[in-house]
């Protein structure tokens, strides 16, 4: 048997060409001339060690490979892995893994760039600058941009390094890098990219969303508005600024839809109570929800275009009664009041703009009924505001002392000075700013003479007699004075200030703006509220002797400035501030009456006080509290005021008699006019009663409201309706200024403009309020002429969904309307003269074309009272209509 030669097996180990953690010693031993490796193996070894050193950021290994003479021949700075990632990108990807080696890693990248390493993009289009933008510090980003990396390089998804950093929102901690990239790109002519614009829009929406959320929380706390009022989708509905773009006047087709069932809701009069209960009484109020207004409008179109005037009258009267009953029962729920003010205004707008039914509604007096409801809910909101202001008025406007240190030293002649320290210790209620910020005083003497000049010597002698005692008590107080009791308890609530009142006013105004209340109505609402506030301040000052003094007049005048500044801030016309003219005259009179010593000065001052009568001036002089060493009006001037008072009382009686005669004459004229209108059936359909005032006065307020909504005119042209002349000492705070509507019914749907929004509704400190008083008083109040800010969204107001049917048919019945109709209906009805000529089905949007007729109506409404159900026929449509519809369904 022949022996086979044996194969020699090489058991020597293969050289390690892929070490996990390469070191310079290991590399030098393997690439040496005596290592036994061929050039190919040395190339693989150097490539692997260079890749591992870049991944770990080992600057010593990288420097060795780039500087060693034996390794330089095998170094390839254009190395890439299977994803096309080069050495520089590989080194950058390690940032953040080990923060202690980030400095060494940055030096490694700089070394590679300086040696000419490849900075091209990988397979996904990412350059080293893309990776550096999200991983490395700003210093390396700046270095790469100055050494060949372009900030305009795009990835496979068309993203620049700035797009990756900013994306939809700014990456945390990358603001500096984003700024570097933006400045570098703008320096090369860049004006903003698509992603950058999207990011900014997103950030703006998010800021607006959080700001609105914060404002809503503040408004909810101040006005006690339920969170459900804002709705679930309120944030998203207002976050897009494109949705708030202003619309031009819509065409007539928007205001008057085609006479088909697509713009109607069919109902039966016996079911009206259930509809009103679902649509009005139990409807949950939500922000900007015009579902009740649109539903009532479509019900009215069906009643007017396919039925008779009895149906329409039952609908309008029943709906107005149900709305009034709803907000009468919820008079303290401000969200309910604002909700129905918005819906009734939109309902009136829809009816008046629809030319197919507005004539019938006008002849039936429907517009007057809806306007009465709007006026009622308008008054309810005003009364709500008055009740809240009444709780704050004394503490915030009359008793608050802006600069307490300046007023504490004021002493009056009617007070015993040595009792002031003890009186101050007795009055320590923490919630009364009058007792805390002002010097306590004893009640005025009931034996005070009419002429103040007679009591001056007595007061002066009393002051001199107790001068030594006053000095003793003052020294004693100075030695034993300590920290005030209130300073020991820091948790005590702060004293009310005008900012508390401004906070409520701002919250109410913000709620009206968010609810899209008509700007003309908002202006008239604040005009009425400011008129009431002015009357209350005037009456409380003139009837309370503690306020009839020079120092208190200055104090109240400074507090009143806060309201006037707030009215300017929200963009109210200057006419709203004219209601404070009587208060300003009274405060000016109190500040200057003690300094009038000459008769000509008195005459000039009286002529300047155009909003006060002699009765009010005389009472202020009679009850005036003189300070120590304060001057007095001369006896001649006092006698002149007394004579003016007597003359004014005679004039007052004369005016009262003339007003009574005028009222009787006008009452008889109205009675004769009503009788003649009943006899003459061919009279004008307007039916407006003649006004008591002259024609110019009657037209002027209406023209003023129209000018308020005219964008070509300045809003300062608007002036509120003048209240009746005051004949007595007190102003009539219960007088209601008339609520006027625009002549153009399309303007009833006007919404507040973007400029009318209130800024931050945050509480400002009393210190900042005091520091800004002098600046506000010294700065000029002349505002730039501009029109009232408002906009139109007629199409948006008329948008309704299929869910509106649940308030008419119920949820179970309304669910079937979401399915496509698969049957045709043809019927004839001679009694109602309604024919359904065709039913066109297109997918899920069936449209029923109806041939309607104009129902003949009388020139006057029926004699039924409001809320009384109709006793006539209520089925002008064939009763078998519903049966045929139900039988035709599969």
Coordinates of C-alpha atoms in Angstrom, one line a residue, residues 119-651:
X119 CA -17.3 66.5 2.8
X120 CA -19.7 65.2 0.1
X121 CA -23.2 64.0 1.0
X122 CA -24.1 60.4 1.8
X123 CA -26.6 58.3 0.0
X124 CA -29.5 60.1 1.7
X125 CA -28.1 63.4 0.8
X126 CA -26.9 64.4 4.3
X127 CA -23.8 66.4 4.4
X128 CA -21.5 66.8 7.5
X129 CA -23.3 70.1 8.1
X130 CA -26.7 68.3 8.3
X131 CA -25.3 66.0 11.0
X132 CA -23.4 68.9 12.8
X133 CA -26.6 71.0 12.9
X134 CA -28.4 68.6 15.2
X135 CA -25.4 67.0 17.0
X136 CA -22.4 69.3 17.3
X137 CA -21.8 72.6 19.1
X138 CA -22.2 75.9 17.2
X139 CA -18.4 76.4 16.9
X140 CA -18.1 73.3 14.7
X141 CA -21.1 74.4 12.6
X142 CA -19.5 77.7 12.0
X143 CA -16.2 76.0 11.1
X144 CA -17.8 73.7 8.6
X145 CA -19.7 76.5 6.8
X146 CA -16.4 78.4 6.4
X147 CA -14.6 75.3 5.1
X148 CA -16.7 74.2 2.2
X149 CA -20.0 73.0 3.6
X150 CA -23.0 74.8 2.1
X151 CA -26.0 75.7 4.2
X152 CA -28.1 75.3 1.1
X153 CA -27.3 71.6 0.6
X154 CA -30.5 69.6 0.2
X155 CA -31.2 66.0 1.4
X156 CA -33.1 63.5 -0.6
X157 CA -36.2 65.0 0.9
X158 CA -35.3 68.5 0.0
X159 CA -34.3 69.6 3.5
X160 CA -31.6 72.1 4.3
X161 CA -29.7 71.9 7.7
X162 CA -31.9 74.8 8.9
X163 CA -35.0 72.8 8.0
X164 CA -33.8 69.8 10.0
X165 CA -33.1 72.0 13.1
X166 CA -36.3 73.9 13.0
X167 CA -38.7 71.5 11.2
X168 CA -42.2 72.1 12.7
X169 CA -40.7 73.5 15.9
X170 CA -37.3 74.6 17.1
X171 CA -35.2 71.8 18.5
X172 CA -34.4 72.4 22.2
X173 CA -31.0 74.0 22.7
X174 CA -30.5 74.6 19.0
X175 CA -31.5 78.3 18.8
X176 CA -27.9 79.4 18.4
X177 CA -27.3 77.0 15.6
X178 CA -30.5 78.0 13.8
X179 CA -29.4 81.7 14.1
X180 CA -26.0 80.9 12.6
X181 CA -27.5 79.0 9.7
X182 CA -30.1 81.8 9.1
X183 CA -27.5 84.5 9.1
X184 CA -25.2 82.6 6.8
X185 CA -28.1 81.9 4.4
X186 CA -29.4 85.5 4.5
X187 CA -25.9 86.7 3.8
X188 CA -26.1 84.8 0.5
X189 CA -29.4 86.2 -0.5
X190 CA -31.8 83.8 1.2
X191 CA -35.2 85.2 2.1
X192 CA -36.8 82.2 3.8
X193 CA -37.7 78.7 2.7
X194 CA -40.8 76.6 2.8
X195 CA -40.0 74.8 6.0
X196 CA -38.9 77.9 7.7
X197 CA -42.2 79.6 6.8
X198 CA -44.2 76.6 8.0
X199 CA -42.2 76.5 11.3
X200 CA -42.9 80.2 11.9
X201 CA -46.6 79.8 11.1
X202 CA -46.7 76.8 13.5
X203 CA -45.0 78.7 16.2
X204 CA -47.3 81.6 15.8
X205 CA -50.3 79.3 15.9
X206 CA -49.0 77.7 19.1
X207 CA -48.3 81.0 20.7
X208 CA -51.8 82.2 19.8
X209 CA -53.3 79.0 21.0
X210 CA -51.6 79.2 24.4
X211 CA -52.3 82.9 24.7
X212 CA -56.0 82.4 23.9
X213 CA -56.1 79.6 26.5
X214 CA -54.6 81.8 29.1
X215 CA -57.0 84.6 28.3
X216 CA -60.0 82.2 28.4
X217 CA -58.9 80.9 31.8
X218 CA -58.6 84.5 33.1
X219 CA -62.0 85.4 31.6
X220 CA -63.6 82.3 33.1
X221 CA -62.2 83.1 36.6
X222 CA -63.4 86.7 36.5
X223 CA -66.8 86.2 34.9
X224 CA -67.4 82.6 36.2
X225 CA -67.8 81.2 32.7
X226 CA -68.0 77.4 32.4
X227 CA -65.2 75.7 30.5
X228 CA -67.9 74.0 28.3
X229 CA -68.8 77.4 26.9
X230 CA -65.5 77.5 24.9
X231 CA -66.2 74.2 23.2
X232 CA -63.8 71.3 22.5
X233 CA -62.5 72.5 19.2
X234 CA -62.3 76.2 20.1
X235 CA -58.5 76.2 20.0
X236 CA -58.2 74.8 16.6
X237 CA -61.1 76.9 15.2
X238 CA -59.2 80.1 16.0
X239 CA -55.6 79.1 15.5
X240 CA -55.5 79.5 11.7
X241 CA -55.1 83.2 10.7
X242 CA -56.3 82.4 7.2
X243 CA -59.7 81.6 8.5
X244 CA -60.1 85.1 9.8
X245 CA -59.6 86.9 6.5
X246 CA -62.2 89.5 5.9
X247 CA -64.9 88.9 3.3
X248 CA -66.3 91.5 0.9
X249 CA -70.0 92.0 0.6
X250 CA -71.4 88.7 -0.6
X251 CA -73.6 88.4 -3.6
X252 CA -77.4 88.3 -3.4
X253 CA -77.5 84.5 -3.8
X254 CA -75.8 84.1 -0.4
X255 CA -78.4 86.3 1.3
X256 CA -81.4 84.8 -0.6
X257 CA -80.9 81.1 -1.4
X258 CA -82.8 79.3 -4.0
X259 CA -86.4 78.4 -3.0
X260 CA -85.8 74.7 -2.5
X261 CA -85.9 72.3 0.5
X262 CA -82.1 72.5 0.8
X263 CA -82.5 75.9 2.5
X264 CA -85.6 75.0 4.5
X265 CA -86.6 72.9 7.5
X266 CA -90.1 71.4 7.4
X267 CA -92.1 71.4 10.6
X268 CA -95.7 71.1 11.9
X269 CA -97.2 73.7 14.2
X270 CA -98.2 71.2 16.9
X271 CA -94.6 70.3 17.2
X272 CA -93.4 73.8 17.7
X273 CA -93.3 73.6 21.5
X274 CA -91.1 70.5 21.3
X275 CA -88.8 72.2 18.8
X276 CA -88.5 75.3 21.0
X277 CA -87.8 73.2 24.0
X278 CA -85.0 71.4 22.2
X279 CA -83.6 74.3 20.1
X280 CA -83.9 77.1 22.7
X281 CA -84.7 76.1 26.2
X282 CA -82.3 73.1 26.4
X283 CA -79.8 74.2 23.9
X284 CA -76.3 74.2 25.4
X285 CA -74.7 77.7 24.9
X286 CA -71.4 77.5 23.1
X287 CA -69.0 80.0 21.7
X288 CA -69.8 81.3 18.2
X289 CA -72.5 78.6 17.7
X290 CA -75.2 80.1 15.4
X291 CA -77.2 76.9 15.1
X292 CA -80.4 78.3 16.7
X293 CA -80.3 81.3 14.4
X294 CA -79.8 79.3 11.3
X295 CA -82.4 76.7 12.3
X296 CA -85.1 79.4 13.1
X297 CA -84.2 81.1 9.8
X298 CA -84.8 77.9 7.7
X299 CA -88.0 77.2 9.6
X300 CA -89.2 80.7 8.8
X301 CA -88.4 80.1 5.1
X302 CA -90.5 77.0 5.0
X303 CA -93.4 78.8 6.8
X304 CA -93.3 81.8 4.6
X305 CA -92.6 80.2 1.2
X306 CA -94.8 77.1 1.4
X307 CA -97.4 77.9 4.1
X308 CA -99.4 80.9 5.2
X309 CA -98.8 83.9 7.5
X310 CA -100.3 82.0 10.5
X311 CA -97.4 79.5 10.5
X312 CA -94.8 82.2 10.2
X313 CA -96.4 84.2 13.0
X314 CA -96.7 81.2 15.3
X315 CA -93.0 80.5 14.7
X316 CA -91.7 84.0 15.3
X317 CA -93.9 84.7 18.3
X318 CA -93.2 81.4 19.9
X319 CA -89.5 81.5 19.3
X320 CA -89.1 85.1 20.7
X321 CA -91.1 84.1 23.8
X322 CA -89.0 81.0 24.4
X323 CA -85.8 82.9 24.0
X324 CA -86.9 85.6 26.4
X325 CA -88.0 83.0 28.9
X326 CA -84.7 81.3 28.6
X327 CA -82.5 84.2 29.5
X328 CA -85.0 85.6 32.0
X329 CA -84.5 82.3 33.9
X330 CA -80.7 82.5 33.6
X331 CA -80.1 86.2 34.2
X332 CA -76.9 85.6 36.2
X333 CA -75.4 83.3 33.5
X334 CA -73.4 85.7 31.3
X335 CA -72.5 83.0 28.8
X336 CA -76.2 82.4 28.2
X337 CA -76.9 86.1 27.7
X338 CA -74.0 86.6 25.3
X339 CA -75.0 83.5 23.4
X340 CA -78.5 84.7 22.8
X341 CA -77.5 88.2 22.0
X342 CA -75.3 86.7 19.2
X343 CA -77.9 84.4 17.9
X344 CA -80.8 86.8 17.9
X345 CA -78.7 89.4 16.0
X346 CA -77.7 86.7 13.4
X347 CA -81.4 85.6 13.2
X348 CA -82.5 89.2 12.5
X349 CA -79.7 89.6 9.9
X350 CA -80.7 86.4 8.1
X351 CA -84.4 87.4 7.9
X352 CA -83.8 90.9 6.8
X353 CA -81.3 90.0 4.1
X354 CA -83.5 87.4 2.5
X355 CA -85.5 89.3 -0.1
X356 CA -87.9 86.3 -0.5
X357 CA -89.3 86.6 3.1
X358 CA -88.3 90.0 4.5
X359 CA -91.4 91.7 3.1
X360 CA -93.7 89.2 4.8
X361 CA -91.8 89.4 8.1
X362 CA -91.9 93.2 8.0
X363 CA -95.7 93.3 7.4
X364 CA -96.2 90.8 10.3
X365 CA -94.1 92.9 12.6
X366 CA -91.5 90.1 13.1
X367 CA -88.5 92.4 12.9
X368 CA -89.9 94.5 15.8
X369 CA -90.4 91.4 17.9
X370 CA -86.8 90.2 17.4
X371 CA -85.4 93.7 18.0
X372 CA -87.3 93.8 21.3
X373 CA -85.7 90.5 22.3
X374 CA -82.2 91.8 21.3
X375 CA -82.9 94.9 23.4
X376 CA -84.0 92.8 26.3
X377 CA -80.9 90.6 26.4
X378 CA -78.8 93.7 25.8
X379 CA -80.3 95.2 28.9
X380 CA -79.7 92.0 30.9
X381 CA -76.0 92.1 30.0
X382 CA -75.8 95.8 31.0
X383 CA -77.5 95.0 34.3
X384 CA -75.0 92.2 35.0
X385 CA -72.1 94.6 34.4
X386 CA -73.7 97.2 36.6
X387 CA -74.1 94.8 39.5
X388 CA -70.5 93.8 39.3
X389 CA -69.3 97.4 38.9
X390 CA -71.4 98.4 41.9
X391 CA -69.6 96.0 44.1
X392 CA -66.2 97.5 43.1
X393 CA -67.0 101.1 42.6
X394 CA -66.6 102.5 46.1
X395 CA -63.4 100.6 46.9
X396 CA -61.7 101.0 43.6
X397 CA -62.7 104.5 42.4
X398 CA -63.9 106.5 45.3
X399 CA -61.8 105.3 48.3
X400 CA -58.6 104.1 46.6
X401 CA -55.6 106.4 47.2
X402 CA -53.1 106.2 44.4
X403 CA -50.4 108.1 46.4
X404 CA -51.2 107.4 50.0
X405 CA -48.1 109.3 51.3
X406 CA -49.3 112.5 49.8
X407 CA -52.8 112.3 51.2
X408 CA -52.1 111.0 54.7
X409 CA -50.9 114.5 55.9
X410 CA -54.2 116.1 54.8
X411 CA -56.1 117.5 57.9
X412 CA -59.6 119.0 57.9
X413 CA -60.9 121.7 60.0
X414 CA -63.9 119.7 61.2
X415 CA -61.7 117.1 62.8
X416 CA -60.0 117.1 66.2
X417 CA -56.4 116.5 65.4
X418 CA -55.4 114.9 68.8
X419 CA -58.0 112.2 68.2
X420 CA -56.6 111.2 64.8
X421 CA -54.2 108.6 66.2
X422 CA -56.9 106.9 68.2
X423 CA -59.4 107.0 65.4
X424 CA -56.8 105.4 63.2
X425 CA -56.4 102.5 65.6
X426 CA -60.1 101.9 65.8
X427 CA -60.6 101.6 62.1
X428 CA -58.6 98.6 60.9
X429 CA -60.8 96.6 58.5
X430 CA -58.4 95.0 56.1
X431 CA -60.7 95.1 53.1
X432 CA -61.8 98.7 53.3
X433 CA -59.4 100.8 51.2
X434 CA -61.1 104.0 52.4
X435 CA -60.2 103.2 56.0
X436 CA -56.7 101.9 55.2
X437 CA -55.5 104.5 52.7
X438 CA -57.2 107.7 53.9
X439 CA -57.1 109.6 57.1
X440 CA -60.1 108.6 59.3
X441 CA -62.3 111.5 60.2
X442 CA -65.1 112.1 62.6
X443 CA -68.7 112.7 61.3
X444 CA -69.3 116.3 60.2
X445 CA -71.1 118.5 62.6
X446 CA -74.8 118.8 61.8
X447 CA -74.7 122.4 63.1
X448 CA -72.4 123.5 60.3
X449 CA -73.6 127.0 59.0
X450 CA -74.4 127.5 55.3
X451 CA -71.6 130.0 54.8
X452 CA -68.2 128.3 55.3
X453 CA -66.5 131.7 55.9
X454 CA -68.2 132.0 59.4
X455 CA -66.6 128.8 60.7
X456 CA -63.0 129.6 59.8
X457 CA -62.0 131.6 62.9
X458 CA -63.3 128.9 65.2
X459 CA -61.4 126.3 63.4
X460 CA -58.2 128.3 63.5
X461 CA -58.5 129.0 67.2
X462 CA -59.1 125.4 67.9
X463 CA -56.1 124.4 65.8
X464 CA -53.9 126.9 67.7
X465 CA -55.3 125.8 71.1
X466 CA -54.4 122.2 70.6
X467 CA -51.1 122.8 68.8
X468 CA -48.9 121.8 71.9
X469 CA -51.0 118.7 72.5
X470 CA -50.7 117.7 68.8
X471 CA -46.9 118.1 69.0
X472 CA -46.8 115.9 72.2
X473 CA -48.9 113.2 70.6
X474 CA -46.8 113.4 67.4
X475 CA -43.6 112.9 69.4
X476 CA -45.1 110.0 71.3
X477 CA -46.2 108.3 68.1
X478 CA -42.8 108.9 66.6
X479 CA -41.1 107.1 69.5
X480 CA -43.5 104.2 69.8
X481 CA -44.2 103.7 66.1
X482 CA -43.5 100.2 64.9
X483 CA -44.3 98.1 61.9
X484 CA -48.0 98.3 60.8
X485 CA -50.1 95.4 61.8
X486 CA -50.9 94.6 58.1
X487 CA -47.2 94.2 57.4
X488 CA -46.9 91.4 59.9
X489 CA -49.5 89.3 57.9
X490 CA -48.3 89.0 54.3
X491 CA -51.1 86.7 53.4
X492 CA -53.7 89.4 53.8
X493 CA -55.5 90.2 50.5
X494 CA -54.4 93.4 48.8
X495 CA -56.6 96.4 49.0
X496 CA -58.9 96.9 45.9
X497 CA -57.6 99.2 43.3
X498 CA -58.8 100.5 39.9
X499 CA -57.0 97.6 38.3
X500 CA -59.6 95.2 39.8
X501 CA -62.3 97.2 38.0
X502 CA -60.3 97.3 34.8
X503 CA -59.8 93.5 35.1
X504 CA -63.5 92.9 35.1
X505 CA -64.2 95.3 32.2
X506 CA -61.4 93.7 30.2
X507 CA -62.8 90.2 30.8
X508 CA -66.3 91.3 29.7
X509 CA -65.0 93.0 26.6
X510 CA -62.8 90.0 25.7
X511 CA -65.8 87.7 26.1
X512 CA -67.8 89.9 23.7
X513 CA -65.0 90.0 21.2
X514 CA -64.5 86.2 21.3
X515 CA -68.3 85.7 20.9
X516 CA -68.3 87.8 17.7
X517 CA -70.9 90.3 19.0
X518 CA -71.6 93.1 16.5
X519 CA -69.1 96.0 17.0
X520 CA -72.0 98.6 17.0
X521 CA -73.7 96.7 19.8
X522 CA -70.5 96.5 21.8
X523 CA -69.9 100.2 21.4
X524 CA -73.5 101.0 22.6
X525 CA -73.2 98.6 25.4
X526 CA -70.0 100.3 26.8
X527 CA -71.7 103.7 26.2
X528 CA -74.6 102.7 28.4
X529 CA -72.3 101.1 31.1
X530 CA -70.0 104.2 31.2
X531 CA -73.1 106.4 31.4
X532 CA -74.3 104.5 34.4
X533 CA -70.9 104.5 36.0
X534 CA -70.6 108.2 35.5
X535 CA -74.0 108.8 37.1
X536 CA -73.2 106.6 40.0
X537 CA -69.8 108.3 40.7
X538 CA -71.4 111.7 40.4
X539 CA -74.3 110.9 42.8
X540 CA -72.1 109.2 45.4
X541 CA -69.6 112.0 45.4
X542 CA -72.1 114.8 45.7
X543 CA -74.2 113.0 48.4
X544 CA -71.4 111.8 50.6
X545 CA -69.7 114.6 52.5
X546 CA -66.5 112.7 53.0
X547 CA -65.8 112.9 49.2
X548 CA -66.6 116.6 48.9
X549 CA -63.1 118.0 49.4
X550 CA -60.2 119.0 47.4
X551 CA -57.9 116.1 48.2
X552 CA -60.6 113.4 47.5
X553 CA -61.4 115.2 44.2
X554 CA -57.8 114.9 43.0
X555 CA -57.7 111.2 44.2
X556 CA -61.0 110.3 42.3
X557 CA -59.8 112.2 39.2
X558 CA -56.7 110.1 39.1
X559 CA -58.6 106.9 39.5
X560 CA -61.1 107.9 36.8
X561 CA -58.1 108.3 34.4
X562 CA -57.7 104.5 34.5
X563 CA -61.1 103.9 32.9
X564 CA -60.6 106.6 30.3
X565 CA -57.2 105.1 29.4
X566 CA -58.8 101.6 29.1
X567 CA -61.5 102.9 26.8
X568 CA -58.8 104.3 24.5
X569 CA -56.8 101.1 24.7
X570 CA -59.7 98.9 23.4
X571 CA -60.5 101.4 20.6
X572 CA -63.8 102.8 21.8
X573 CA -64.9 106.0 20.1
X574 CA -64.3 109.2 22.0
X575 CA -68.0 109.7 22.4
X576 CA -68.1 107.0 25.1
X577 CA -65.8 109.1 27.3
X578 CA -68.2 112.1 27.0
X579 CA -70.4 110.5 29.6
X580 CA -67.8 111.4 32.2
X581 CA -68.0 115.1 31.5
X582 CA -70.4 115.8 34.5
X583 CA -68.0 113.9 36.8
X584 CA -65.0 115.8 35.5
X585 CA -66.8 119.1 36.0
X586 CA -67.8 118.2 39.5
X587 CA -64.2 117.1 40.4
X588 CA -62.8 120.3 38.9
X589 CA -65.3 122.4 40.8
X590 CA -64.3 120.7 44.0
X591 CA -60.6 121.4 43.3
X592 CA -61.0 125.1 42.5
X593 CA -64.0 126.4 44.5
X594 CA -61.9 127.2 47.6
X595 CA -59.5 129.3 45.5
X596 CA -62.2 131.5 43.9
X597 CA -62.0 134.8 45.7
X598 CA -63.0 137.2 42.9
X599 CA -66.5 137.5 41.4
X600 CA -65.3 137.5 37.7
X601 CA -63.4 134.3 38.4
X602 CA -66.6 132.7 39.7
X603 CA -68.6 133.7 36.6
X604 CA -65.9 132.4 34.2
X605 CA -65.7 129.1 36.2
X606 CA -69.4 128.6 36.1
X607 CA -69.6 129.2 32.4
X608 CA -66.9 126.6 31.9
X609 CA -68.9 124.0 33.8
X610 CA -71.3 123.2 31.0
X611 CA -72.4 119.8 32.5
X612 CA -73.4 121.0 36.0
X613 CA -76.4 123.1 37.1
X614 CA -76.5 125.7 39.9
X615 CA -78.2 123.2 42.3
X616 CA -75.2 120.8 42.1
X617 CA -72.7 123.6 42.4
X618 CA -74.5 125.1 45.5
X619 CA -74.7 121.7 47.2
X620 CA -71.0 121.1 46.7
X621 CA -70.2 124.5 48.2
X622 CA -72.6 123.9 51.1
X623 CA -71.2 120.4 52.0
X624 CA -67.5 121.1 51.2
X625 CA -64.9 119.9 53.7
X626 CA -62.2 122.6 54.1
X627 CA -58.7 121.6 54.9
X628 CA -56.6 123.3 57.5
X629 CA -55.4 126.7 56.2
X630 CA -57.4 126.3 53.0
X631 CA -58.9 129.4 51.4
X632 CA -62.6 130.1 51.2
X633 CA -65.0 131.5 48.7
X634 CA -66.1 135.1 49.4
X635 CA -69.5 135.9 50.7
X636 CA -70.4 137.7 47.5
X637 CA -69.7 134.6 45.5
X638 CA -71.8 132.4 47.9
X639 CA -74.7 134.8 47.6
X640 CA -74.4 134.7 43.8
X641 CA -74.6 130.9 43.8
X642 CA -77.6 131.0 46.1
X643 CA -79.4 133.4 43.7
X644 CA -78.5 131.1 40.7
X645 CA -80.0 128.2 42.7
X646 CA -83.3 130.0 43.2
X647 CA -83.4 131.0 39.5
X648 CA -82.7 127.5 38.4
X649 CA -85.5 126.1 40.6
X650 CA -88.0 128.4 39.0
X651 CA -86.6 127.4 35.6

